[in-house]
mmCIF file of C-alpha atoms and ligand atoms in Angstrom:
data_model
loop_
_atom_site.group_PDB
_atom_site.id
_atom_site.type_symbol
_atom_site.label_atom_id
_atom_site.label_comp_id
_atom_site.label_asym_id
_atom_site.label_seq_id
_atom_site.Cartn_x
_atom_site.Cartn_y
_atom_site.Cartn_z
ATOM 1 C CA GLY A 1 -11.922 121.908 -84.596
ATOM 2 C CA GLU A 2 -10.525 118.808 -86.234
ATOM 3 C CA ALA A 3 -13.621 116.732 -85.416
ATOM 4 C CA LEU A 4 -15.973 119.363 -86.851
ATOM 5 C CA ALA A 5 -14.026 119.587 -90.073
ATOM 6 C CA VAL A 6 -14.212 115.823 -90.544
ATOM 7 C CA SER A 7 -17.945 115.607 -89.975
ATOM 8 C CA ALA A 8 -18.503 118.478 -92.406
ATOM 9 C CA ARG A 9 -16.566 116.557 -95.045
ATOM 10 C CA VAL A 10 -18.435 113.332 -94.337
ATOM 11 C CA ALA A 11 -21.884 114.884 -94.192
ATOM 12 C CA PRO A 12 -22.380 115.470 -97.932
ATOM 13 C CA LEU A 13 -21.243 111.942 -98.683
ATOM 14 C CA GLY A 14 -23.503 110.589 -95.942
ATOM 15 C CA SER A 15 -26.584 112.377 -97.210
ATOM 16 C CA ARG A 16 -25.898 111.191 -100.743
ATOM 17 C CA LEU A 17 -25.732 107.615 -99.484
ATOM 18 C CA VAL A 18 -29.003 108.052 -97.642
ATOM 19 C CA LEU A 19 -30.542 109.506 -100.778
ATOM 20 C CA LEU A 20 -29.323 106.563 -102.861
ATOM 21 C CA LEU A 21 -30.756 104.151 -100.315
ATOM 22 C CA VAL A 22 -34.098 105.927 -100.373
ATOM 23 C CA GLU A 23 -34.118 105.874 -104.172
ATOM 24 C CA ASP A 24 -33.277 102.175 -104.107
ATOM 25 C CA LEU A 25 -36.155 101.495 -101.751
ATOM 26 C CA THR A 26 -38.544 103.497 -103.916
ATOM 27 C CA GLU A 27 -37.415 101.538 -106.982
ATOM 28 C CA ALA A 28 -37.808 98.239 -105.105
ATOM 29 C CA ARG A 29 -41.304 99.280 -104.021
ATOM 30 C CA ARG A 30 -42.187 100.275 -107.568
ATOM 31 C CA ILE A 31 -41.024 96.904 -108.928
ATOM 32 C CA GLU A 32 -42.993 95.121 -106.222
ATOM 33 C CA ALA A 33 -46.124 97.150 -107.069
ATOM 34 C CA VAL A 34 -45.722 96.378 -110.789
ATOM 35 C CA ARG A 35 -45.380 92.669 -109.989
ATOM 36 C CA ARG A 36 -48.459 92.712 -107.751
ATOM 37 C CA ASP A 37 -50.477 94.553 -110.431
ATOM 38 C CA PHE A 38 -49.387 92.002 -113.013
ATOM 39 C CA VAL A 39 -50.516 89.045 -110.901
ATOM 40 C CA ALA A 40 -53.828 90.797 -110.146
ATOM 41 C CA ASN A 41 -54.312 91.515 -113.862
ATOM 42 C CA VAL A 42 -53.550 87.940 -114.907
ATOM 43 C CA SER A 43 -55.975 86.610 -112.304
ATOM 44 C CA HIS A 44 -58.686 88.963 -113.481
ATOM 45 C CA GLU A 45 -58.099 88.173 -117.158
ATOM 46 C CA LEU A 46 -58.247 84.433 -116.423
ATOM 47 C CA LYS A 47 -61.309 84.695 -114.208
ATOM 48 C CA THR A 48 -63.432 86.379 -116.866
ATOM 49 C CA PRO A 49 -63.443 83.581 -119.480
ATOM 50 C CA VAL A 50 -63.406 80.831 -116.845
ATOM 51 C CA GLY A 51 -66.450 82.389 -115.150
ATOM 52 C CA ALA A 52 -68.234 82.705 -118.484
ATOM 53 C CA LEU A 53 -67.472 79.062 -119.336
ATOM 54 C CA SER A 54 -68.858 77.897 -116.031
ATOM 55 C CA LEU A 55 -72.097 79.885 -116.464
ATOM 56 C CA LEU A 56 -72.464 78.735 -120.068
ATOM 57 C CA SER A 57 -72.023 75.075 -119.172
ATOM 58 C CA GLU A 58 -74.810 75.457 -116.577
ATOM 59 C CA ALA A 59 -76.967 77.095 -119.236
ATOM 60 C CA VAL A 60 -76.317 74.186 -121.607
ATOM 61 C CA MET A 61 -77.466 71.705 -118.970
ATOM 62 C CA ASP A 62 -80.623 73.716 -118.247
ATOM 63 C CA ALA A 63 -81.409 73.960 -121.957
ATOM 64 C CA SER A 64 -80.975 70.274 -122.755
ATOM 65 C CA ASP A 65 -84.479 70.071 -124.328
ATOM 66 C CA ASP A 66 -83.821 73.075 -126.592
ATOM 67 C CA PRO A 67 -81.204 72.055 -129.187
ATOM 68 C CA GLU A 68 -81.051 75.533 -130.729
ATOM 69 C CA ALA A 69 -80.181 77.139 -127.395
ATOM 70 C CA VAL A 70 -77.612 74.434 -126.716
ATOM 71 C CA MET A 71 -75.895 75.236 -130.019
ATOM 72 C CA ARG A 72 -75.942 78.948 -129.235
ATOM 73 C CA PHE A 73 -74.368 78.425 -125.812
ATOM 74 C CA ALA A 74 -71.830 75.988 -127.236
ATOM 75 C CA GLY A 75 -70.795 78.615 -129.791
ATOM 76 C CA ARG A 76 -70.202 81.128 -127.025
ATOM 77 C CA MET A 77 -68.247 78.555 -125.061
ATOM 78 C CA GLN A 78 -65.988 78.139 -128.044
ATOM 79 C CA ILE A 79 -65.320 81.888 -128.152
ATOM 80 C CA GLU A 80 -64.441 81.946 -124.447
ATOM 81 C CA ALA A 81 -62.191 78.906 -124.815
ATOM 82 C CA THR A 82 -60.344 80.611 -127.701
ATOM 83 C CA ARG A 83 -59.910 83.721 -125.562
ATOM 84 C CA LEU A 84 -58.436 81.612 -122.784
ATOM 85 C CA THR A 85 -56.080 79.842 -125.197
ATOM 86 C CA ASN A 86 -54.877 83.175 -126.659
ATOM 87 C CA LEU A 87 -54.229 84.588 -123.216
ATOM 88 C CA VAL A 88 -52.249 81.558 -122.055
ATOM 89 C CA GLN A 89 -50.242 81.536 -125.305
ATOM 90 C CA GLU A 90 -49.391 85.248 -124.999
ATOM 91 C CA LEU A 91 -48.402 84.777 -121.352
ATOM 92 C CA ILE A 92 -46.044 82.003 -122.437
ATOM 93 C CA ASP A 93 -44.641 84.220 -125.222
ATOM 94 C CA LEU A 94 -44.164 87.101 -122.796
ATOM 95 C CA SER A 95 -42.375 84.975 -120.218
ATOM 96 C CA ARG A 96 -40.201 83.504 -122.970
ATOM 97 C CA VAL A 97 -39.064 86.907 -124.266
ATOM 98 C CA GLN A 98 -38.468 88.079 -120.698
ATOM 99 C CA ASN A 99 -36.403 85.057 -119.690
ATOM 100 C CA ASP A 100 -34.510 83.942 -122.781
ATOM 101 C CA ASP A 101 -31.478 85.875 -123.939
ATOM 102 C CA PRO A 102 -32.419 86.511 -127.581
ATOM 103 C CA LEU A 103 -28.812 86.946 -128.615
ATOM 104 C CA GLU A 104 -27.862 83.460 -127.477
ATOM 105 C CA ASP A 105 -29.079 82.007 -130.750
ATOM 106 C CA ALA A 106 -28.989 85.146 -132.829
ATOM 107 C CA GLU A 107 -28.489 84.939 -136.566
ATOM 108 C CA PRO A 108 -28.995 87.147 -139.613
ATOM 109 C CA VAL A 109 -32.735 87.207 -140.277
ATOM 110 C CA ARG A 110 -34.145 88.324 -143.617
ATOM 111 C CA VAL A 111 -36.669 91.128 -143.228
ATOM 112 C CA ASP A 112 -38.681 90.064 -146.285
ATOM 113 C CA THR A 113 -39.219 86.617 -144.728
ATOM 114 C CA LEU A 114 -40.342 88.170 -141.434
ATOM 115 C CA VAL A 115 -42.741 90.448 -143.284
ATOM 116 C CA ALA A 116 -44.166 87.605 -145.394
ATOM 117 C CA GLU A 117 -44.771 85.554 -142.236
ATOM 118 C CA ALA A 118 -46.459 88.442 -140.456
ATOM 119 C CA ILE A 119 -48.739 89.100 -143.437
ATOM 120 C CA ASP A 120 -49.574 85.424 -143.643
ATOM 121 C CA ARG A 121 -50.590 85.359 -139.996
ATOM 122 C CA CYS A 122 -53.233 88.054 -140.576
ATOM 123 C CA ARG A 123 -54.357 87.004 -144.028
ATOM 124 C CA HIS A 124 -57.761 85.697 -142.896
ATOM 125 C CA THR A 125 -58.773 88.735 -140.854
ATOM 126 C CA ALA A 126 -57.466 91.106 -143.514
ATOM 127 C CA GLN A 127 -59.378 89.330 -146.281
ATOM 128 C CA SER A 128 -62.632 89.328 -144.360
ATOM 129 C CA LYS A 129 -62.277 93.088 -143.783
ATOM 130 C CA HIS A 130 -61.073 93.766 -147.360
ATOM 131 C CA ILE A 131 -57.887 95.289 -146.001
ATOM 132 C CA THR A 132 -55.049 95.524 -148.516
ATOM 133 C CA MET A 133 -51.598 94.687 -147.242
ATOM 134 C CA ALA A 134 -48.545 95.982 -149.074
ATOM 135 C CA ALA A 135 -44.856 95.679 -148.268
ATOM 136 C CA GLY A 136 -41.879 97.457 -149.785
ATOM 137 C CA GLY A 137 -38.198 98.203 -149.335
ATOM 138 C CA THR A 138 -37.503 94.995 -147.460
ATOM 139 C CA ALA A 139 -35.401 93.175 -150.075
ATOM 140 C CA ASP A 140 -31.765 92.635 -149.042
ATOM 141 C CA LEU A 141 -32.349 93.835 -145.486
ATOM 142 C CA ARG A 142 -31.228 91.605 -142.649
ATOM 143 C CA VAL A 143 -31.495 92.122 -138.936
ATOM 144 C CA TRP A 144 -29.356 90.455 -136.298
ATOM 145 C CA GLY A 145 -31.406 88.572 -133.758
ATOM 146 C CA ASN A 146 -33.570 85.744 -132.578
ATOM 147 C CA ARG A 147 -35.750 84.607 -135.468
ATOM 148 C CA SER A 148 -38.825 83.525 -133.483
ATOM 149 C CA GLN A 149 -38.801 86.566 -131.199
ATOM 150 C CA LEU A 150 -38.487 88.926 -134.151
ATOM 151 C CA ALA A 151 -41.327 87.104 -135.927
ATOM 152 C CA ALA A 152 -43.528 87.448 -132.816
ATOM 153 C CA ALA A 153 -42.763 91.173 -132.575
ATOM 154 C CA LEU A 154 -43.498 92.050 -136.195
ATOM 155 C CA GLY A 155 -46.485 89.689 -136.217
ATOM 156 C CA ASN A 156 -48.042 91.560 -133.292
ATOM 157 C CA LEU A 157 -47.610 94.945 -134.968
ATOM 158 C CA VAL A 158 -49.196 93.791 -138.233
ATOM 159 C CA GLU A 159 -51.999 92.011 -136.368
ATOM 160 C CA ASN A 160 -52.806 95.194 -134.431
ATOM 161 C CA ALA A 161 -52.757 97.259 -137.632
ATOM 162 C CA VAL A 162 -55.390 94.946 -139.127
ATOM 163 C CA ASN A 163 -57.442 94.647 -135.915
ATOM 164 C CA TYR A 164 -57.668 98.377 -135.219
ATOM 165 C CA SER A 165 -58.561 99.386 -138.790
ATOM 166 C CA PRO A 166 -61.961 99.669 -140.449
ATOM 167 C CA ALA A 167 -62.826 97.687 -143.558
ATOM 168 C CA ARG A 168 -61.412 98.641 -146.967
ATOM 169 C CA THR A 169 -58.287 100.358 -145.683
ATOM 170 C CA ARG A 170 -54.615 99.714 -146.309
ATOM 171 C CA VAL A 171 -51.826 98.387 -144.113
ATOM 172 C CA GLY A 172 -48.325 99.183 -145.337
ATOM 173 C CA ILE A 173 -45.047 97.688 -144.200
ATOM 174 C CA ALA A 174 -41.905 99.538 -145.199
ATOM 175 C CA GLY A 175 -38.294 98.613 -144.543
ATOM 176 C CA ARG A 176 -35.179 100.750 -144.870
ATOM 177 C CA ARG A 177 -31.631 101.066 -143.615
ATOM 178 C CA VAL A 178 -30.750 104.110 -141.512
ATOM 179 C CA SER A 179 -27.464 105.112 -139.917
ATOM 180 C CA GLY A 180 -27.572 105.205 -136.149
ATOM 181 C CA PRO A 181 -24.958 106.366 -133.635
ATOM 182 C CA GLY A 182 -23.683 102.803 -133.107
ATOM 183 C CA GLY A 183 -23.805 101.601 -136.724
ATOM 184 C CA ASP A 184 -26.494 100.920 -139.270
ATOM 185 C CA LEU A 185 -30.010 100.113 -138.141
ATOM 186 C CA ILE A 186 -32.899 98.502 -139.919
ATOM 187 C CA GLU A 187 -36.202 100.267 -139.638
ATOM 188 C CA ILE A 188 -39.480 98.436 -140.207
ATOM 189 C CA ALA A 189 -42.543 100.679 -140.174
ATOM 190 C CA VAL A 190 -46.094 99.329 -140.019
ATOM 191 C CA THR A 191 -48.650 101.938 -141.059
ATOM 192 C CA ASP A 192 -52.413 101.664 -140.848
ATOM 193 C CA GLN A 193 -55.387 103.897 -141.611
ATOM 194 C CA GLY A 194 -57.186 102.816 -138.473
ATOM 195 C CA ILE A 195 -58.710 104.376 -135.382
ATOM 196 C CA GLY A 196 -55.441 105.839 -134.091
ATOM 197 C CA ILE A 197 -54.355 106.210 -130.477
ATOM 198 C CA PRO A 198 -55.216 109.205 -128.268
ATOM 199 C CA GLU A 199 -52.105 111.116 -127.222
ATOM 200 C CA LYS A 200 -52.660 110.464 -123.495
ATOM 201 C CA ASP A 201 -52.525 106.684 -124.069
ATOM 202 C CA ARG A 202 -49.536 106.591 -126.418
ATOM 203 C CA GLU A 203 -46.918 106.050 -123.702
ATOM 204 C CA ARG A 204 -48.939 103.477 -121.818
ATOM 205 C CA ILE A 205 -49.997 101.103 -124.612
ATOM 206 C CA PHE A 206 -46.650 99.302 -124.258
ATOM 207 C CA GLU A 207 -47.496 98.312 -120.665
ATOM 208 C CA ARG A 208 -48.773 94.813 -119.990
ATOM 209 C CA PHE A 209 -52.602 94.694 -120.136
ATOM 210 C CA TYR A 210 -52.984 98.391 -120.945
ATOM 211 C CA ARG A 211 -55.681 98.953 -123.593
ATOM 212 C CA VAL A 212 -57.226 102.144 -124.920
ATOM 213 C CA ASP A 213 -60.613 100.450 -125.248
ATOM 214 C CA PRO A 214 -60.733 97.127 -123.352
ATOM 215 C CA ALA A 215 -64.058 96.075 -124.892
ATOM 216 C CA ARG A 216 -62.785 96.615 -128.422
ATOM 217 C CA SER A 217 -59.518 94.817 -127.674
ATOM 218 C CA ARG A 218 -61.383 91.775 -126.294
ATOM 219 C CA ALA A 219 -63.791 91.744 -129.238
ATOM 220 C CA THR A 220 -60.841 91.272 -131.612
ATOM 221 C CA GLY A 221 -59.343 88.569 -129.396
ATOM 222 C CA GLY A 222 -56.733 90.959 -127.970
ATOM 223 C CA THR A 223 -55.030 90.174 -124.675
ATOM 224 C CA GLY A 224 -53.331 93.502 -123.996
ATOM 225 C CA LEU A 225 -49.917 91.812 -124.007
ATOM 226 C CA GLY A 226 -48.888 92.193 -127.663
ATOM 227 C CA LEU A 227 -47.110 95.545 -127.472
ATOM 228 C CA ALA A 228 -45.418 94.600 -124.185
ATOM 229 C CA ILE A 229 -43.909 91.649 -126.063
ATOM 230 C CA VAL A 230 -42.862 93.896 -128.980
ATOM 231 C CA LYS A 231 -41.231 96.420 -126.654
ATOM 232 C CA HIS A 232 -39.343 93.732 -124.786
ATOM 233 C CA VAL A 233 -38.069 92.078 -127.973
ATOM 234 C CA ALA A 234 -36.935 95.423 -129.411
ATOM 235 C CA ALA A 235 -35.092 96.418 -126.225
ATOM 236 C CA SER A 236 -33.380 93.076 -125.696
ATOM 237 C CA HIS A 237 -32.090 93.218 -129.285
ATOM 238 C CA GLY A 238 -30.603 96.658 -128.647
ATOM 239 C CA GLY A 239 -33.357 98.326 -130.641
ATOM 240 C CA GLU A 240 -36.562 100.199 -129.924
ATOM 241 C CA VAL A 241 -40.183 100.546 -130.946
ATOM 242 C CA THR A 242 -41.883 103.918 -131.348
ATOM 243 C CA VAL A 243 -45.366 105.023 -132.291
ATOM 244 C CA TRP A 244 -46.719 107.891 -134.304
ATOM 245 C CA SER A 245 -50.475 108.316 -134.445
ATOM 246 C CA SER A 246 -53.229 110.672 -135.378
ATOM 247 C CA GLU A 247 -56.638 109.947 -133.883
ATOM 248 C CA GLY A 248 -59.101 108.790 -136.505
ATOM 249 C CA GLN A 249 -56.394 108.849 -139.214
ATOM 250 C CA GLY A 250 -54.132 105.965 -138.361
ATOM 251 C CA SER A 251 -50.919 104.895 -136.690
ATOM 252 C CA THR A 252 -47.373 103.985 -137.573
ATOM 253 C CA PHE A 253 -45.345 101.677 -135.358
ATOM 254 C CA THR A 254 -41.632 101.682 -136.133
ATOM 255 C CA LEU A 255 -39.258 98.919 -135.087
ATOM 256 C CA ARG A 256 -35.567 99.787 -135.147
ATOM 257 C CA LEU A 257 -33.205 96.825 -134.943
ATOM 258 C CA PRO A 258 -29.493 96.272 -135.380
ATOM 259 C CA GLU A 259 -28.497 95.305 -138.902
ATOM 260 C CA ALA A 260 -26.818 91.943 -139.395
ATOM 261 C CA ALA A 261 -23.208 92.898 -140.131
ATOM 262 C CA ALA A 262 -22.075 92.384 -143.727
ATOM 263 C CA THR A 263 -19.539 89.691 -142.815
ATOM 264 C CA ARG A 264 -22.146 87.663 -140.997
ATOM 265 C CA THR A 265 -24.584 88.049 -143.888
ATOM 266 C CA THR A 266 -21.939 86.911 -146.339
ATOM 267 C CA ALA A 267 -21.142 83.866 -144.239
ATOM 268 C CA ALA A 268 -24.817 82.909 -144.123
ATOM 269 C CA ASP A 269 -25.135 83.517 -147.861
ATOM 270 C CA SER A 270 -22.209 81.343 -148.824
ATOM 271 C CA GLU A 271 -23.603 78.489 -146.775
ATOM 272 C CA SER A 272 -26.714 78.358 -148.933
ATOM 273 C CA VAL A 273 -24.748 78.584 -152.193
ATOM 274 C CA PRO A 274 -24.279 75.067 -153.608
HETATM 275 P P1 ADP B 301 -54.255 94.048 -127.618
HETATM 276 O O1 ADP B 301 -54.184 92.583 -127.443
HETATM 277 O O2 ADP B 301 -55.327 94.704 -126.827
HETATM 278 O O3 ADP B 301 -54.246 94.462 -129.051
HETATM 279 P P2 ADP B 301 -51.617 95.286 -127.460
HETATM 280 O O4 ADP B 301 -50.624 95.266 -126.344
HETATM 281 O O5 ADP B 301 -51.186 94.716 -128.760
HETATM 282 O O6 ADP B 301 -52.909 94.567 -126.901
HETATM 283 O O7 ADP B 301 -52.072 96.784 -127.684
HETATM 284 C C1 ADP B 301 -52.466 97.576 -126.574
HETATM 285 C C2 ADP B 301 -53.521 98.592 -126.984
HETATM 286 O O8 ADP B 301 -52.953 99.568 -127.864
HETATM 287 C C3 ADP B 301 -54.697 98.009 -127.757
HETATM 288 O O9 ADP B 301 -55.688 97.484 -126.886
HETATM 289 C C4 ADP B 301 -55.182 99.226 -128.535
HETATM 290 O O10 ADP B 301 -56.001 100.017 -127.708
HETATM 291 C C5 ADP B 301 -53.904 99.989 -128.820
HETATM 292 N N1 ADP B 301 -53.361 99.734 -130.176
HETATM 293 C C6 ADP B 301 -52.351 98.882 -130.494
HETATM 294 N N2 ADP B 301 -52.086 98.925 -131.812
HETATM 295 C C7 ADP B 301 -52.951 99.807 -132.362
HETATM 296 C C8 ADP B 301 -53.177 100.319 -133.710
HETATM 297 N N3 ADP B 301 -52.451 99.900 -134.749
HETATM 298 N N4 ADP B 301 -54.158 101.235 -133.860
HETATM 299 C C9 ADP B 301 -54.893 101.680 -132.816
HETATM 300 N N5 ADP B 301 -54.729 101.251 -131.543
HETATM 301 C C10 ADP B 301 -53.762 100.335 -131.308
#
């Protein structure tokens, strides 16, 4: 009787342990699968431009008596080389945001400076497409975080807004302070009047290498890593990034980040006062 009672008491605990172990294994398998997919994706993304470069260099050699063809092939080689450079740079950025603790050298960062930098980064593309960029509400806002990571995150959002919008549209960047459960947050919303994102893809666009339209992404020099970087930066700063979109109408990406506390802001301010 005694023995039975004991095993009955142990059984529920035992099965819970087994369940936990199974869950752990499933999670480990999932992580392993994600890692394998990532390596396969990187290899594929690298192979494409490298393969094109190799074919184009052969074509150049075959066309040595046709200077016009040589120039044409050389131009395409340049495009493939740029694609390769962008991919390697974004891989470096991604590994940096995944490995570095952003809060190690965190400081109050002015939102208007971040916004000005992001706009500057896209100025050329925006001008050539006659896209107007407008920012508002950012004065006096400061976020607490790693300056270069925050600049990369906002830069990617603004770049996407410009890339996935037709000519003669508007990209707006709006900042505001909102109260969150754990204190005040700074919200930066990037709104475009572009192609929008189908509902079924909205969750997945933050995954590494996920693109709604791979051909269109490549045509604009996209690597499929930008939003993965944004999501990682937001999360590691204790914030988040969300998307609202209406197909054919446009999208709004909203970054929510912790506000730089008033005392810290004051300290930084007084340093710059002569
Ligand atoms: P990419 O380098 O392809 O732009 P991202 O990770 O930045 O990679 O974005 C992933 C995908 O999400 C893009 O390929 C595109 O399909 C979609 N996307 C991102 N931003 C926008 C936007 N503002 N409007 C429409 N689609 C977008």
